[in-house]
PDB file of C-alpha atoms in Angstrom:
ATOM      1  CA  UNK A   5       0.680 -26.962  99.967  1.00  0.00           C
ATOM      2  CA  UNK A   6      -1.738 -29.794 100.595  1.00  0.00           C
ATOM      3  CA  UNK A   7      -3.591 -29.902 103.879  1.00  0.00           C
ATOM      4  CA  UNK A   8      -5.413 -33.186 104.353  1.00  0.00           C
ATOM      5  CA  UNK A   9      -7.231 -34.254 107.525  1.00  0.00           C
ATOM      6  CA  UNK A  10      -5.764 -37.463 109.025  1.00  0.00           C
ATOM      7  CA  UNK A  11      -8.876 -39.587 108.522  1.00  0.00           C
ATOM      8  CA  UNK A  12      -7.169 -42.697 109.874  1.00  0.00           C
ATOM      9  CA  UNK A  13      -4.889 -41.340 112.573  1.00  0.00           C
ATOM     10  CA  UNK A  14      -4.017 -44.727 114.022  1.00  0.00           C
ATOM     11  CA  UNK A  15      -2.735 -45.971 110.688  1.00  0.00           C
ATOM     12  CA  UNK A  16      -1.117 -42.628 109.942  1.00  0.00           C
ATOM     13  CA  UNK A  17       0.860 -42.645 113.201  1.00  0.00           C
ATOM     14  CA  UNK A  18       1.963 -46.250 112.756  1.00  0.00           C
ATOM     15  CA  UNK A  19       3.167 -45.662 109.206  1.00  0.00           C
ATOM     16  CA  UNK A  20       4.885 -42.382 110.066  1.00  0.00           C
ATOM     17  CA  UNK A  21       7.427 -44.171 112.232  1.00  0.00           C
ATOM     18  CA  UNK A  22       8.920 -45.897 109.230  1.00  0.00           C
ATOM     19  CA  UNK A  23       9.401 -43.529 106.310  1.00  0.00           C
ATOM     20  CA  UNK A  24      10.195 -45.135 103.007  1.00  0.00           C
ATOM     21  CA  UNK A  25      11.997 -43.423 100.190  1.00  0.00           C
ATOM     22  CA  UNK A  26      10.800 -43.589  96.613  1.00  0.00           C
ATOM     23  CA  UNK A  27      13.350 -45.908  95.052  1.00  0.00           C
ATOM     24  CA  UNK A  28      13.337 -46.939  91.367  1.00  0.00           C
ATOM     25  CA  UNK A  29      12.647 -50.585  92.254  1.00  0.00           C
ATOM     26  CA  UNK A  30       9.375 -49.604  93.954  1.00  0.00           C
ATOM     27  CA  UNK A  31       8.353 -47.501  90.982  1.00  0.00           C
ATOM     28  CA  UNK A  32       9.060 -50.378  88.600  1.00  0.00           C
ATOM     29  CA  UNK A  33       6.964 -52.807  90.645  1.00  0.00           C
ATOM     30  CA  UNK A  34       4.069 -50.376  90.937  1.00  0.00           C
ATOM     31  CA  UNK A  35       4.088 -49.651  87.185  1.00  0.00           C
ATOM     32  CA  UNK A  36       4.065 -53.402  86.545  1.00  0.00           C
ATOM     33  CA  UNK A  37       1.110 -53.689  88.930  1.00  0.00           C
ATOM     34  CA  UNK A  38      -0.592 -50.822  87.065  1.00  0.00           C
ATOM     35  CA  UNK A  39      -0.179 -52.539  83.694  1.00  0.00           C
ATOM     36  CA  UNK A  40      -1.332 -55.918  85.006  1.00  0.00           C
ATOM     37  CA  UNK A  41      -4.361 -54.293  86.644  1.00  0.00           C
ATOM     38  CA  UNK A  42      -5.381 -52.612  83.400  1.00  0.00           C
ATOM     39  CA  UNK A  43      -5.241 -55.997  81.699  1.00  0.00           C
ATOM     40  CA  UNK A  44      -7.293 -57.687  84.409  1.00  0.00           C
ATOM     41  CA  UNK A  45      -9.848 -54.876  84.336  1.00  0.00           C
ATOM     42  CA  UNK A  46      -9.940 -55.086  80.513  1.00  0.00           C
ATOM     43  CA  UNK A  47      -9.927 -51.318  80.063  1.00  0.00           C
ATOM     44  CA  UNK A  48      -9.495 -49.722  76.657  1.00  0.00           C
ATOM     45  CA  UNK A  49      -5.929 -48.813  75.607  1.00  0.00           C
ATOM     46  CA  UNK A  50      -6.721 -45.090  75.775  1.00  0.00           C
ATOM     47  CA  UNK A  51      -7.895 -45.547  79.375  1.00  0.00           C
ATOM     48  CA  UNK A  52      -4.790 -47.564  80.281  1.00  0.00           C
ATOM     49  CA  UNK A  53      -2.259 -45.123  78.852  1.00  0.00           C
ATOM     50  CA  UNK A  54      -4.090 -42.029  80.039  1.00  0.00           C
ATOM     51  CA  UNK A  55      -3.994 -43.528  83.527  1.00  0.00           C
ATOM     52  CA  UNK A  56      -0.289 -44.321  83.151  1.00  0.00           C
ATOM     53  CA  UNK A  57       0.367 -40.746  82.079  1.00  0.00           C
ATOM     54  CA  UNK A  58      -1.532 -39.355  85.069  1.00  0.00           C
ATOM     55  CA  UNK A  59       0.174 -41.697  87.508  1.00  0.00           C
ATOM     56  CA  UNK A  60       3.731 -42.127  86.176  1.00  0.00           C
ATOM     57  CA  UNK A  61       4.298 -38.796  84.439  1.00  0.00           C
ATOM     58  CA  UNK A  62       2.524 -36.471  86.862  1.00  0.00           C
ATOM     59  CA  UNK A  63       1.445 -37.975  90.188  1.00  0.00           C
ATOM     60  CA  UNK A  64       4.557 -40.011  90.979  1.00  0.00           C
ATOM     61  CA  UNK A  65       7.074 -37.216  90.225  1.00  0.00           C
ATOM     62  CA  UNK A  66       5.078 -34.866  92.484  1.00  0.00           C
ATOM     63  CA  UNK A  67       5.623 -37.166  95.458  1.00  0.00           C
ATOM     64  CA  UNK A  68       9.237 -36.079  95.904  1.00  0.00           C
ATOM     65  CA  UNK A  69       8.003 -32.547  96.511  1.00  0.00           C
ATOM     66  CA  UNK A  70       5.338 -33.781  98.911  1.00  0.00           C
ATOM     67  CA  UNK A  71       7.892 -35.832 100.860  1.00  0.00           C
ATOM     68  CA  UNK A  72       9.581 -32.551 101.810  1.00  0.00           C
ATOM     69  CA  UNK A  73       6.339 -30.748 102.647  1.00  0.00           C
ATOM     70  CA  UNK A  74       5.558 -30.595 106.359  1.00  0.00           C
ATOM     71  CA  UNK A  75       1.953 -29.648 105.573  1.00  0.00           C
ATOM     72  CA  UNK A  76       1.084 -32.977 103.937  1.00  0.00           C
ATOM     73  CA  UNK A  77      -0.718 -34.850 106.698  1.00  0.00           C
ATOM     74  CA  UNK A  78      -2.908 -37.370 104.914  1.00  0.00           C
ATOM     75  CA  UNK A  79      -2.125 -40.951 105.955  1.00  0.00           C
ATOM     76  CA  UNK A  80      -1.957 -42.027 102.300  1.00  0.00           C
ATOM     77  CA  UNK A  81       0.970 -39.677 101.716  1.00  0.00           C
ATOM     78  CA  UNK A  82       2.851 -39.904 105.035  1.00  0.00           C
ATOM     79  CA  UNK A  83       4.775 -41.918 104.073  1.00  0.00           C
ATOM     80  CA  UNK A  84       3.978 -43.079 100.544  1.00  0.00           C
ATOM     81  CA  UNK A  85       4.488 -46.834 100.834  1.00  0.00           C
ATOM     82  CA  UNK A  86       4.293 -49.328  98.002  1.00  0.00           C
ATOM     83  CA  UNK A  87       0.789 -50.450  98.972  1.00  0.00           C
ATOM     84  CA  UNK A  88      -0.509 -46.879  98.873  1.00  0.00           C
ATOM     85  CA  UNK A  89       1.136 -46.372  95.486  1.00  0.00           C
ATOM     86  CA  UNK A  90      -0.675 -49.457  94.218  1.00  0.00           C
ATOM     87  CA  UNK A  91      -3.922 -47.967  95.499  1.00  0.00           C
ATOM     88  CA  UNK A  92      -3.206 -44.707  93.658  1.00  0.00           C
ATOM     89  CA  UNK A  93      -2.422 -46.722  90.510  1.00  0.00           C
ATOM     90  CA  UNK A  94      -5.919 -48.210  90.687  1.00  0.00           C
ATOM     91  CA  UNK A  95      -7.356 -44.752  91.321  1.00  0.00           C
ATOM     92  CA  UNK A  96      -5.647 -43.424  88.185  1.00  0.00           C
ATOM     93  CA  UNK A  97      -7.409 -46.124  86.147  1.00  0.00           C
ATOM     94  CA  UNK A  98     -10.679 -45.187  87.813  1.00  0.00           C
ATOM     95  CA  UNK A  99     -10.246 -41.480  87.021  1.00  0.00           C
ATOM     96  CA  UNK A 100      -9.226 -42.252  83.446  1.00  0.00           C
ATOM     97  CA  UNK A 101     -12.224 -44.528  82.860  1.00  0.00           C
ATOM     98  CA  UNK A 102     -14.553 -41.732  83.935  1.00  0.00           C
ATOM     99  CA  UNK A 103     -12.747 -39.062  81.909  1.00  0.00           C
ATOM    100  CA  UNK A 104     -12.995 -41.017  78.652  1.00  0.00           C
ATOM    101  CA  UNK A 105     -16.750 -41.545  78.796  1.00  0.00           C
ATOM    102  CA  UNK A 106     -16.307 -45.291  78.964  1.00  0.00           C
ATOM    103  CA  UNK A 107     -18.280 -47.364  81.459  1.00  0.00           C
ATOM    104  CA  UNK A 108     -16.480 -46.226  84.646  1.00  0.00           C
ATOM    105  CA  UNK A 109     -14.871 -48.830  86.823  1.00  0.00           C
ATOM    106  CA  UNK A 110     -16.861 -49.474  89.972  1.00  0.00           C
ATOM    107  CA  UNK A 111     -15.556 -49.052  93.505  1.00  0.00           C
ATOM    108  CA  UNK A 112     -16.575 -52.654  94.157  1.00  0.00           C
ATOM    109  CA  UNK A 113     -14.433 -53.915  91.267  1.00  0.00           C
ATOM    110  CA  UNK A 114     -11.425 -51.854  92.330  1.00  0.00           C
ATOM    111  CA  UNK A 115     -11.732 -52.947  95.957  1.00  0.00           C
ATOM    112  CA  UNK A 116     -11.947 -56.589  94.895  1.00  0.00           C
ATOM    113  CA  UNK A 117      -8.742 -56.212  92.888  1.00  0.00           C
ATOM    114  CA  UNK A 118      -7.023 -54.414  95.763  1.00  0.00           C
ATOM    115  CA  UNK A 119      -8.070 -57.134  98.231  1.00  0.00           C
ATOM    116  CA  UNK A 120      -6.619 -59.791  95.968  1.00  0.00           C
ATOM    117  CA  UNK A 121      -3.291 -58.242  94.993  1.00  0.00           C
ATOM    118  CA  UNK A 122      -2.364 -55.632  97.622  1.00  0.00           C
ATOM    119  CA  UNK A 123      -1.190 -57.831 100.459  1.00  0.00           C
ATOM    120  CA  UNK A 124       0.378 -55.440 102.976  1.00  0.00           C
ATOM    121  CA  UNK A 125      -2.631 -53.191 103.518  1.00  0.00           C
ATOM    122  CA  UNK A 126      -6.399 -53.654 103.588  1.00  0.00           C
ATOM    123  CA  UNK A 127      -8.381 -50.851 101.983  1.00  0.00           C
ATOM    124  CA  UNK A 128     -12.056 -50.044 102.374  1.00  0.00           C
ATOM    125  CA  UNK A 129     -14.360 -48.459  99.813  1.00  0.00           C
ATOM    126  CA  UNK A 130     -14.009 -45.254 101.811  1.00  0.00           C
ATOM    127  CA  UNK A 131     -10.237 -45.444 101.414  1.00  0.00           C
ATOM    128  CA  UNK A 132     -10.658 -45.630  97.646  1.00  0.00           C
ATOM    129  CA  UNK A 133     -12.870 -42.552  97.657  1.00  0.00           C
ATOM    130  CA  UNK A 134     -10.386 -40.712  99.854  1.00  0.00           C
ATOM    131  CA  UNK A 135      -7.496 -41.783  97.630  1.00  0.00           C
ATOM    132  CA  UNK A 136      -9.308 -40.392  94.592  1.00  0.00           C
ATOM    133  CA  UNK A 137      -9.638 -36.996  96.283  1.00  0.00           C
ATOM    134  CA  UNK A 138      -5.966 -36.996  97.333  1.00  0.00           C
ATOM    135  CA  UNK A 139      -4.943 -38.043  93.809  1.00  0.00           C
ATOM    136  CA  UNK A 140      -6.920 -35.184  92.289  1.00  0.00           C
ATOM    137  CA  UNK A 141      -5.510 -32.692  94.786  1.00  0.00           C
ATOM    138  CA  UNK A 142      -1.947 -33.717  94.009  1.00  0.00           C
ATOM    139  CA  UNK A 143      -2.718 -33.188  90.300  1.00  0.00           C
ATOM    140  CA  UNK A 144      -4.376 -29.879  91.206  1.00  0.00           C
ATOM    141  CA  UNK A 145      -7.518 -31.214  89.508  1.00  0.00           C
ATOM    142  CA  UNK A 146      -5.833 -30.978  86.093  1.00  0.00           C
ATOM    143  CA  UNK A 147      -6.565 -34.225  84.270  1.00  0.00           C
ATOM    144  CA  UNK A 148      -6.246 -33.200  80.628  1.00  0.00           C
ATOM    145  CA  UNK A 149      -5.332 -36.286  78.605  1.00  0.00           C
ATOM    146  CA  UNK A 150      -5.148 -35.112  74.998  1.00  0.00           C
ATOM    147  CA  UNK A 151      -1.389 -34.599  75.151  1.00  0.00           C
ATOM    148  CA  UNK A 152      -0.341 -38.141  76.048  1.00  0.00           C
ATOM    149  CA  UNK A 153       2.176 -40.377  74.298  1.00  0.00           C
ATOM    150  CA  UNK A 154      -0.442 -42.985  73.368  1.00  0.00           C
ATOM    151  CA  UNK A 155      -2.351 -40.528  71.169  1.00  0.00           C
ATOM    152  CA  UNK A 156       0.782 -39.528  69.263  1.00  0.00           C
ATOM    153  CA  UNK A 157       1.949 -43.125  68.820  1.00  0.00           C
ATOM    154  CA  UNK A 158      -1.492 -44.018  67.480  1.00  0.00           C
ATOM    155  CA  UNK A 159      -1.422 -41.095  65.031  1.00  0.00           C
ATOM    156  CA  UNK A 160       2.137 -41.865  63.946  1.00  0.00           C
ATOM    157  CA  UNK A 161       1.222 -45.467  63.212  1.00  0.00           C
ATOM    158  CA  UNK A 162      -1.676 -44.327  61.045  1.00  0.00           C
ATOM    159  CA  UNK A 163       0.624 -41.956  59.131  1.00  0.00           C
ATOM    160  CA  UNK A 164       3.243 -44.659  58.763  1.00  0.00           C
ATOM    161  CA  UNK A 165       0.715 -46.976  57.158  1.00  0.00           C
ATOM    162  CA  UNK A 166      -0.265 -44.225  54.732  1.00  0.00           C
ATOM    163  CA  UNK A 167       3.196 -43.134  53.571  1.00  0.00           C
ATOM    164  CA  UNK A 168       5.255 -46.338  53.846  1.00  0.00           C
ATOM    165  CA  UNK A 169       4.542 -49.954  52.938  1.00  0.00           C
ATOM    166  CA  UNK A 170       6.392 -51.153  56.018  1.00  0.00           C
ATOM    167  CA  UNK A 171       3.682 -49.536  58.119  1.00  0.00           C
ATOM    168  CA  UNK A 172       1.272 -52.271  57.067  1.00  0.00           C
ATOM    169  CA  UNK A 173       3.382 -54.781  58.992  1.00  0.00           C
ATOM    170  CA  UNK A 174       3.623 -52.791  62.210  1.00  0.00           C
ATOM    171  CA  UNK A 175       1.259 -54.197  64.822  1.00  0.00           C
ATOM    172  CA  UNK A 176      -0.338 -51.782  67.257  1.00  0.00           C
ATOM    173  CA  UNK A 177      -0.087 -54.415  69.984  1.00  0.00           C
ATOM    174  CA  UNK A 178       3.690 -54.418  69.535  1.00  0.00           C
ATOM    175  CA  UNK A 179       3.737 -50.644  69.948  1.00  0.00           C
ATOM    176  CA  UNK A 180       1.818 -50.986  73.202  1.00  0.00           C
ATOM    177  CA  UNK A 181       4.290 -53.594  74.444  1.00  0.00           C
ATOM    178  CA  UNK A 182       7.115 -51.129  73.751  1.00  0.00           C
ATOM    179  CA  UNK A 183       5.300 -48.363  75.611  1.00  0.00           C
ATOM    180  CA  UNK A 184       4.787 -50.697  78.589  1.00  0.00           C
ATOM    181  CA  UNK A 185       8.512 -51.442  78.698  1.00  0.00           C
ATOM    182  CA  UNK A 186       9.398 -47.753  78.494  1.00  0.00           C
ATOM    183  CA  UNK A 187       7.120 -46.987  81.428  1.00  0.00           C
ATOM    184  CA  UNK A 188       8.447 -49.916  83.456  1.00  0.00           C
ATOM    185  CA  UNK A 189      12.063 -48.860  82.879  1.00  0.00           C
ATOM    186  CA  UNK A 190      11.417 -45.148  83.421  1.00  0.00           C
ATOM    187  CA  UNK A 191      12.366 -44.307  79.849  1.00  0.00           C
ATOM    188  CA  UNK A 192       9.306 -42.227  79.057  1.00  0.00           C
ATOM    189  CA  UNK A 193      11.489 -39.359  77.826  1.00  0.00           C
ATOM    190  CA  UNK A 194      11.671 -41.334  74.589  1.00  0.00           C
ATOM    191  CA  UNK A 195       7.887 -41.173  74.358  1.00  0.00           C
ATOM    192  CA  UNK A 196       8.057 -37.422  74.864  1.00  0.00           C
ATOM    193  CA  UNK A 197      10.627 -37.213  72.057  1.00  0.00           C
ATOM    194  CA  UNK A 198       8.172 -38.977  69.755  1.00  0.00           C
ATOM    195  CA  UNK A 199       5.618 -36.283  70.510  1.00  0.00           C
ATOM    196  CA  UNK A 200       8.025 -33.467  69.608  1.00  0.00           C
ATOM    197  CA  UNK A 201       9.080 -35.247  66.410  1.00  0.00           C
ATOM    198  CA  UNK A 202       5.447 -35.667  65.483  1.00  0.00           C
ATOM    199  CA  UNK A 203       4.639 -32.021  66.113  1.00  0.00           C
ATOM    200  CA  UNK A 204       7.596 -30.865  64.025  1.00  0.00           C
ATOM    201  CA  UNK A 205       6.741 -33.118  61.103  1.00  0.00           C
ATOM    202  CA  UNK A 206      10.086 -34.912  61.396  1.00  0.00           C
ATOM    203  CA  UNK A 207       8.601 -38.315  60.731  1.00  0.00           C
ATOM    204  CA  UNK A 208       7.010 -37.087  57.541  1.00  0.00           C
ATOM    205  CA  UNK A 209      10.429 -35.799  56.462  1.00  0.00           C
ATOM    206  CA  UNK A 210      12.092 -39.181  57.005  1.00  0.00           C
ATOM    207  CA  UNK A 211       9.243 -41.188  55.536  1.00  0.00           C
ATOM    208  CA  UNK A 212       8.479 -38.933  52.618  1.00  0.00           C
TER     209      UNK A 212
END
């Protein structure tokens, strides 16, 4: 159970009056925002897809449980509106950039992006710092990123190029476009299936 102090009680009380459910259309828009933000921030692919894994595969699914938890009092989670989800999407990119030993995104850069594209809510630098802490608490501070779909797709493409001539014509950019579509359409189970096939050596069986 998460117990967060209501740092912005006036905003928390105003937002609490109108509770929004987590509908698929909101998720799709936020994932699209996430992908566009990663492009604007020019982060590395590993940073982008690690952030997507943290946000879409772990953080977002946990919100349904938090919606039913009476102990969740932080204004960013009560309720979880689309603007707050966009903020958490930016936070996931921030966390990922720091985890991968790349030049971490700055709070100033993230706030500038939020000011430009998140229209319904104004966030301060302090809000970003608070959102990072809430994000980490929801994930229970577990941010391991070695077991993400991007890594397996990258490895599979390398193997494909080694064992089959057709692999030479497969563009990695096209693979990333496919992954983006799968995340946008909530079809990431297919990405998980790729991981299991890779672990079991199934692709080597078909290609060899």
